[in-house]
Amino acid sequence: MIPFINQLPKHEEIIWLAALNQRLPDENIVSYSEVKLAEKKAVKLAIVANPDTDLLAEYENLIWIHSLWAGVEHLMIALADSPIEVVRLIDPTLSRAMSEAVLAWSLYLHRDMPRYAKQQQNKHWLQHQLVPASERRIGILGLGELGQVSAAQLQQNGFNVMGWSRTAKKIANISCFSGEHGLAEMLAQSDILVCLLPLTPATRGMVNKNLLTQLPQGSGIINFARGGITNTDDLLAALNSDHISHAVLDVFEHEPLTVNSELWQHPDITILPHISAPTNINSACDIVATNIHSFRATGQIPKAVSKINGY
């Protein structure tokens, strides 16, 4: 038996359970609400989707959990001092979806769509000079799975692409930077900054006044990572001073974004409802099934998230 611990609406839980059991017919995956007290001691593995982490304590012999999401920051905080290993979803389908979103909204900023939208509202007919893609410099914060695929997508569409990571990396046709000095060097050249970092203690509030002022005047921001990485007050100040021309935000500290948030009405912010890279149920279940089959065959837990780094 494998419990599925989640906070999904009931109809979504039913869909996920059907898909998981179809691929793992010998495992008997059930809703956590159906697991009896006496059965919990035998559980060594659980599948989770944004679970109430207090429920995990009920499984005293739990060794590892497999998340159906790529983001696991809440789990890492809750399990920082726990021996339970966390395996996050690494899905090429999700990476491709993210790269499409990064390309789409980079083009949105590159082709001055926010400015032309304002002109339409004012019935103002004015053409602006088009900057070639090869001269548009795009910096990516985070060169993990999502960042690397997105960087390649942008590069294939003719953009001048750079990327920053905590430790040094080498990626073909991408200018790679690392460390504090490397970050400053990349920021100074980024006309568009795309954030794809995981949320960790080191990255919380990283997109703040200090970082934003290092960007060129009139640059744009895209945050497809986590809302907690951006200091909202500092971003608003940078937008209001025209240092930052526009921000595309798909993630927020609290979701859904509250109806009284000032972000909704800001003329230089585009709000998206966390849709840049939704989990694909079919590919996700295939990956989870492969990892569990491997664990049953070898006894080896798949690559887990580092409790030190948070990713």
Tab-separated table of C-alpha atoms in Angstrom:
chain	number	residue	atom	x	y	z
A	1	MET	CA	0.000	0.000	0.000
A	2	ILE	CA	1.183	3.493	-0.880
A	3	PRO	CA	-0.758	6.457	0.548
A	4	PHE	CA	-1.395	9.461	-1.678
A	5	ILE	CA	-1.122	12.428	0.692
A	6	ASN	CA	-2.475	15.592	-0.878
A	7	GLN	CA	-4.606	18.698	-0.532
A	8	LEU	CA	-6.217	18.426	-3.942
A	9	PRO	CA	-9.942	18.822	-4.574
A	10	LYS	CA	-11.583	15.398	-4.325
A	11	HIS	CA	-12.282	15.120	-8.055
A	12	GLU	CA	-8.614	15.796	-8.853
A	13	GLU	CA	-7.468	13.257	-6.271
A	14	ILE	CA	-9.666	10.625	-7.907
A	15	ILE	CA	-8.153	11.348	-11.341
A	16	TRP	CA	-4.587	11.136	-10.019
A	17	LEU	CA	-5.302	7.915	-8.108
A	18	ALA	CA	-6.741	6.281	-11.227
A	19	ALA	CA	-3.732	7.294	-13.324
A	20	LEU	CA	-1.209	6.149	-10.712
A	21	ASN	CA	-2.907	2.800	-10.090
A	22	GLN	CA	-3.120	2.173	-13.815
A	23	ARG	CA	0.676	2.372	-14.013
A	24	LEU	CA	1.348	0.694	-10.668
A	25	PRO	CA	-1.359	-2.005	-10.433
A	26	ASP	CA	0.586	-4.044	-7.872
A	27	GLU	CA	1.080	-1.203	-5.395
A	28	ASN	CA	-2.493	-0.365	-4.257
A	29	ILE	CA	-2.195	3.420	-4.106
A	30	VAL	CA	-4.955	4.873	-1.928
A	31	SER	CA	-6.041	8.209	-0.540
A	32	TYR	CA	-4.370	8.986	2.775
A	33	SER	CA	-7.861	9.223	4.298
A	34	GLU	CA	-8.393	5.509	3.642
A	35	VAL	CA	-5.247	4.276	5.408
A	36	LYS	CA	-6.062	2.695	8.759
A	37	LEU	CA	-3.956	3.395	11.836
A	38	ALA	CA	-2.642	-0.171	12.001
A	39	GLU	CA	-1.576	-0.002	8.346
A	40	LYS	CA	0.505	3.152	8.718
A	41	LYS	CA	3.428	1.394	10.422
A	42	ALA	CA	4.074	-0.659	7.279
A	43	VAL	CA	4.296	2.386	5.002
A	44	LYS	CA	7.809	3.207	3.809
A	45	LEU	CA	6.898	5.211	0.711
A	46	ALA	CA	4.262	7.864	0.013
A	47	ILE	CA	3.256	9.882	-3.023
A	48	VAL	CA	2.464	13.509	-2.248
A	49	ALA	CA	1.000	16.609	-3.857
A	50	ASN	CA	1.420	19.696	-1.677
A	51	PRO	CA	0.560	17.669	1.428
A	52	ASP	CA	-0.273	18.797	4.928
A	53	THR	CA	3.173	17.968	6.286
A	54	ASP	CA	1.750	17.213	9.748
A	55	LEU	CA	0.208	14.085	8.244
A	56	LEU	CA	3.641	12.711	7.389
A	57	ALA	CA	4.426	12.324	11.097
A	58	GLU	CA	1.700	9.679	11.302
A	59	TYR	CA	3.877	7.335	9.227
A	60	GLU	CA	6.680	6.510	11.663
A	61	ASN	CA	8.549	4.174	9.288
A	62	LEU	CA	8.332	6.399	6.215
A	63	ILE	CA	11.662	6.415	4.328
A	64	TRP	CA	10.939	8.587	1.299
A	65	ILE	CA	8.215	10.500	-0.474
A	66	HIS	CA	7.737	11.178	-4.168
A	67	SER	CA	6.318	14.599	-4.992
A	68	LEU	CA	4.132	15.027	-8.049
A	69	TRP	CA	5.324	18.645	-8.297
A	70	ALA	CA	8.725	20.042	-9.238
A	71	GLY	CA	8.610	22.630	-6.437
A	72	VAL	CA	9.179	21.144	-2.990
A	73	GLU	CA	10.236	24.119	-0.854
A	74	HIS	CA	7.495	23.615	1.757
A	75	LEU	CA	8.470	19.971	2.171
A	76	MET	CA	12.138	20.849	2.555
A	77	ILE	CA	11.370	23.312	5.328
A	78	ALA	CA	9.093	20.891	7.162
A	79	LEU	CA	11.464	17.926	6.804
A	80	ALA	CA	14.759	19.760	7.327
A	81	ASP	CA	15.531	17.722	10.456
A	82	SER	CA	13.807	14.539	9.306
A	83	PRO	CA	15.503	11.443	7.829
A	84	ILE	CA	12.710	11.229	5.229
A	85	GLU	CA	14.089	11.722	1.715
A	86	VAL	CA	12.172	13.882	-0.775
A	87	VAL	CA	12.168	13.025	-4.478
A	88	ARG	CA	10.790	15.782	-6.677
A	89	LEU	CA	9.333	15.446	-10.155
A	90	ILE	CA	11.909	15.921	-12.913
A	91	ASP	CA	9.849	15.783	-16.086
A	92	PRO	CA	11.065	16.672	-19.621
A	93	THR	CA	7.446	17.423	-20.559
A	94	LEU	CA	7.277	20.056	-17.813
A	95	SER	CA	10.649	21.482	-18.893
A	96	ARG	CA	9.429	21.834	-22.469
A	97	ALA	CA	6.240	23.546	-21.299
A	98	MET	CA	8.306	25.980	-19.233
A	99	SER	CA	10.605	26.714	-22.170
A	100	GLU	CA	7.557	27.544	-24.314
A	101	ALA	CA	6.317	29.966	-21.667
A	102	VAL	CA	9.737	31.578	-21.293
A	103	LEU	CA	9.971	32.032	-25.060
A	104	ALA	CA	6.410	33.361	-25.367
A	105	TRP	CA	6.719	35.994	-22.662
A	106	SER	CA	10.259	36.925	-23.641
A	107	LEU	CA	8.862	37.652	-27.100
A	108	TYR	CA	6.070	39.628	-25.445
A	109	LEU	CA	8.642	41.940	-23.888
A	110	HIS	CA	11.062	41.813	-26.810
A	111	ARG	CA	8.406	42.949	-29.299
A	112	ASP	CA	7.190	45.788	-27.024
A	113	MET	CA	3.698	44.351	-26.641
A	114	PRO	CA	3.000	46.116	-23.316
A	115	ARG	CA	3.803	49.470	-24.939
A	116	TYR	CA	1.624	48.775	-27.979
A	117	ALA	CA	-1.231	47.665	-25.694
A	118	LYS	CA	-1.056	51.033	-23.924
A	119	GLN	CA	-1.037	52.823	-27.261
A	120	GLN	CA	-4.176	50.946	-28.334
A	121	GLN	CA	-5.971	52.050	-25.191
A	122	ASN	CA	-5.117	55.657	-26.074
A	123	LYS	CA	-5.816	55.199	-29.824
A	124	HIS	CA	-2.223	56.216	-30.415
A	125	TRP	CA	-0.631	55.054	-33.688
A	126	LEU	CA	3.150	55.044	-33.327
A	127	GLN	CA	5.705	52.557	-34.609
A	128	HIS	CA	8.855	51.821	-32.613
A	129	GLN	CA	12.185	50.515	-33.824
A	130	LEU	CA	12.513	46.731	-33.722
A	131	VAL	CA	15.602	45.410	-31.978
A	132	PRO	CA	16.906	42.200	-33.631
A	133	ALA	CA	16.671	39.130	-31.416
A	134	SER	CA	20.441	38.708	-31.672
A	135	GLU	CA	20.837	42.065	-29.939
A	136	ARG	CA	18.309	41.333	-27.184
A	137	ARG	CA	20.200	40.060	-24.159
A	138	ILE	CA	18.276	37.644	-21.953
A	139	GLY	CA	19.649	36.532	-18.587
A	140	ILE	CA	18.291	33.468	-16.809
A	141	LEU	CA	18.539	33.086	-13.039
A	142	GLY	CA	18.830	29.349	-12.453
A	143	LEU	CA	20.390	26.781	-14.771
A	144	GLY	CA	18.743	23.621	-13.471
A	145	GLU	CA	16.565	21.386	-15.646
A	146	LEU	CA	14.062	24.166	-16.397
A	147	GLY	CA	16.695	26.846	-16.923
A	148	GLN	CA	18.811	24.826	-19.321
A	149	VAL	CA	15.913	23.825	-21.570
A	150	SER	CA	14.561	27.385	-21.555
A	151	ALA	CA	17.992	28.803	-22.374
A	152	ALA	CA	18.299	26.455	-25.340
A	153	GLN	CA	14.828	27.425	-26.576
A	154	LEU	CA	15.691	31.118	-26.471
A	155	GLN	CA	19.054	30.556	-28.131
A	156	GLN	CA	17.448	28.560	-30.935
A	157	ASN	CA	15.162	31.532	-31.581
A	158	GLY	CA	18.088	33.856	-32.073
A	159	PHE	CA	18.388	35.582	-28.709
A	160	ASN	CA	21.653	36.434	-26.967
A	161	VAL	CA	21.256	34.159	-23.926
A	162	MET	CA	23.114	34.124	-20.623
A	163	GLY	CA	22.534	32.127	-17.474
A	164	TRP	CA	23.540	32.251	-13.824
A	165	SER	CA	23.821	29.436	-11.307
A	166	ARG	CA	25.212	29.097	-7.818
A	167	THR	CA	28.023	26.850	-9.032
A	168	ALA	CA	29.847	27.065	-12.374
A	169	LYS	CA	28.312	25.311	-15.394
A	170	LYS	CA	29.215	24.942	-19.052
A	171	ILE	CA	26.374	24.866	-21.586
A	172	ALA	CA	26.871	25.011	-25.346
A	173	ASN	CA	26.056	28.401	-26.912
A	174	ILE	CA	25.059	29.892	-23.536
A	175	SER	CA	27.226	32.379	-21.634
A	176	CYS	CA	27.344	30.943	-18.117
A	177	PHE	CA	28.019	32.933	-14.949
A	178	SER	CA	28.261	31.859	-11.318
A	179	GLY	CA	28.896	33.293	-7.885
A	180	GLU	CA	28.362	36.844	-6.671
A	181	HIS	CA	30.714	38.452	-9.178
A	182	GLY	CA	29.226	36.462	-12.045
A	183	LEU	CA	25.718	37.504	-11.040
A	184	ALA	CA	26.627	41.206	-11.154
A	185	GLU	CA	28.282	40.715	-14.538
A	186	MET	CA	25.221	39.022	-16.033
A	187	LEU	CA	22.716	41.461	-14.557
A	188	ALA	CA	24.526	44.438	-16.072
A	189	GLN	CA	23.969	42.910	-19.544
A	190	SER	CA	20.378	41.625	-19.188
A	191	ASP	CA	17.654	43.440	-21.124
A	192	ILE	CA	15.222	40.758	-19.931
A	193	LEU	CA	15.755	38.812	-16.703
A	194	VAL	CA	13.989	35.451	-16.335
A	195	CYS	CA	13.798	33.904	-12.867
A	196	LEU	CA	13.707	30.096	-12.732
A	197	LEU	CA	15.392	29.562	-9.373
A	198	PRO	CA	14.107	27.184	-6.685
A	199	LEU	CA	12.894	28.885	-3.521
A	200	THR	CA	15.438	28.247	-0.765
A	201	PRO	CA	16.652	30.276	2.224
A	202	ALA	CA	19.431	31.574	-0.055
A	203	THR	CA	17.085	32.731	-2.838
A	204	ARG	CA	14.188	34.116	-0.770
A	205	GLY	CA	13.927	37.838	-1.524
A	206	MET	CA	16.851	37.636	-3.944
A	207	VAL	CA	15.130	39.804	-6.574
A	208	ASN	CA	15.317	42.945	-4.470
A	209	LYS	CA	16.434	46.569	-4.759
A	210	ASN	CA	20.104	45.643	-4.873
A	211	LEU	CA	19.602	43.190	-7.728
A	212	LEU	CA	17.128	45.308	-9.668
A	213	THR	CA	19.362	48.395	-9.670
A	214	GLN	CA	22.095	46.346	-11.358
A	215	LEU	CA	19.887	45.767	-14.402
A	216	PRO	CA	20.044	48.209	-17.339
A	217	GLN	CA	17.524	51.052	-17.410
A	218	GLY	CA	14.267	49.897	-19.013
A	219	SER	CA	14.867	46.168	-18.648
A	220	GLY	CA	12.045	43.674	-18.120
A	221	ILE	CA	11.452	40.957	-15.529
A	222	ILE	CA	9.811	37.541	-15.849
A	223	ASN	CA	9.273	35.469	-12.685
A	224	PHE	CA	8.185	31.885	-13.372
A	225	ALA	CA	9.876	30.476	-10.240
A	226	ARG	CA	8.308	31.265	-6.845
A	227	GLY	CA	6.767	34.461	-5.516
A	228	GLY	CA	8.971	34.473	-2.421
A	229	ILE	CA	12.051	35.093	-4.552
A	230	THR	CA	10.813	38.596	-5.400
A	231	ASN	CA	10.639	41.484	-2.943
A	232	THR	CA	7.349	42.950	-4.148
A	233	ASP	CA	7.863	46.412	-2.643
A	234	ASP	CA	11.277	46.736	-4.277
A	235	LEU	CA	9.894	45.584	-7.617
A	236	LEU	CA	7.057	48.116	-7.454
A	237	ALA	CA	9.536	50.880	-6.632
A	238	ALA	CA	11.677	49.902	-9.630
A	239	LEU	CA	8.624	49.882	-11.907
A	240	ASN	CA	7.311	53.200	-10.587
A	241	SER	CA	10.687	54.840	-11.178
A	242	ASP	CA	10.768	53.431	-14.741
A	243	HIS	CA	14.035	51.632	-14.058
A	244	ILE	CA	12.160	48.413	-14.842
A	245	SER	CA	9.823	48.767	-17.821
A	246	HIS	CA	7.554	45.761	-17.246
A	247	ALA	CA	7.196	42.647	-15.091
A	248	VAL	CA	5.500	39.387	-16.046
A	249	LEU	CA	4.545	37.560	-12.834
A	250	ASP	CA	3.189	34.016	-12.789
A	251	VAL	CA	3.920	33.226	-9.137
A	252	PHE	CA	3.149	34.973	-5.859
A	253	GLU	CA	3.874	34.632	-2.155
A	254	HIS	CA	0.206	33.795	-1.544
A	255	GLU	CA	-1.891	32.139	-4.229
A	256	PRO	CA	-4.446	32.840	-5.525
A	257	LEU	CA	-3.430	36.491	-5.585
A	258	THR	CA	-5.852	38.372	-3.339
A	259	VAL	CA	-8.432	40.549	-5.071
A	260	ASN	CA	-7.247	43.652	-3.200
A	261	SER	CA	-3.599	43.282	-4.259
A	262	GLU	CA	-2.254	46.420	-5.910
A	263	LEU	CA	-0.446	44.243	-8.430
A	264	TRP	CA	-3.654	43.601	-10.399
A	265	GLN	CA	-4.074	47.192	-11.505
A	266	HIS	CA	-0.458	48.176	-12.043
A	267	PRO	CA	-0.041	49.323	-15.671
A	268	ASP	CA	3.420	47.772	-15.975
A	269	ILE	CA	2.661	44.326	-14.562
A	270	THR	CA	1.204	41.337	-16.384
A	271	ILE	CA	-0.466	38.866	-14.004
A	272	LEU	CA	-0.664	35.151	-14.849
A	273	PRO	CA	-2.416	32.555	-12.628
A	274	HIS	CA	0.540	30.164	-12.183
A	275	ILE	CA	0.211	28.630	-15.640
A	276	SER	CA	3.745	28.741	-17.046
A	277	ALA	CA	4.435	25.003	-16.628
A	278	PRO	CA	1.533	22.899	-15.313
A	279	THR	CA	2.243	19.296	-14.370
A	280	ASN	CA	1.223	16.831	-17.079
A	281	ILE	CA	-0.593	13.975	-15.357
A	282	ASN	CA	0.385	11.325	-17.931
A	283	SER	CA	4.110	12.034	-18.053
A	284	ALA	CA	4.256	12.661	-14.299
A	285	CYS	CA	2.643	9.307	-13.489
A	286	ASP	CA	4.968	7.528	-15.918
A	287	ILE	CA	8.000	9.020	-14.145
A	288	VAL	CA	6.674	8.217	-10.670
A	289	ALA	CA	5.957	4.642	-11.764
A	290	THR	CA	9.451	4.226	-13.213
A	291	ASN	CA	11.052	5.500	-10.010
A	292	ILE	CA	8.963	3.244	-7.778
A	293	HIS	CA	9.601	0.192	-9.976
A	294	SER	CA	13.322	0.929	-9.724
A	295	PHE	CA	13.119	1.282	-5.947
A	296	ARG	CA	11.307	-2.047	-5.605
A	297	ALA	CA	13.905	-3.751	-7.809
A	298	THR	CA	17.063	-2.267	-6.300
A	299	GLY	CA	16.143	-0.852	-2.911
A	300	GLN	CA	17.783	2.396	-3.978
A	301	ILE	CA	15.887	5.663	-3.478
A	302	PRO	CA	15.896	7.825	-6.638
A	303	LYS	CA	17.969	11.010	-6.564
A	304	ALA	CA	16.598	13.025	-3.657
A	305	VAL	CA	16.553	16.757	-2.978
A	306	SER	CA	19.525	18.001	-0.966
A	307	LYS	CA	18.520	18.976	2.571
A	308	ILE	CA	21.410	21.484	2.514
A	309	ASN	CA	20.778	23.212	-0.809
A	310	GLY	CA	17.007	22.727	-1.030
A	311	TYR	CA	17.147	21.425	-4.601
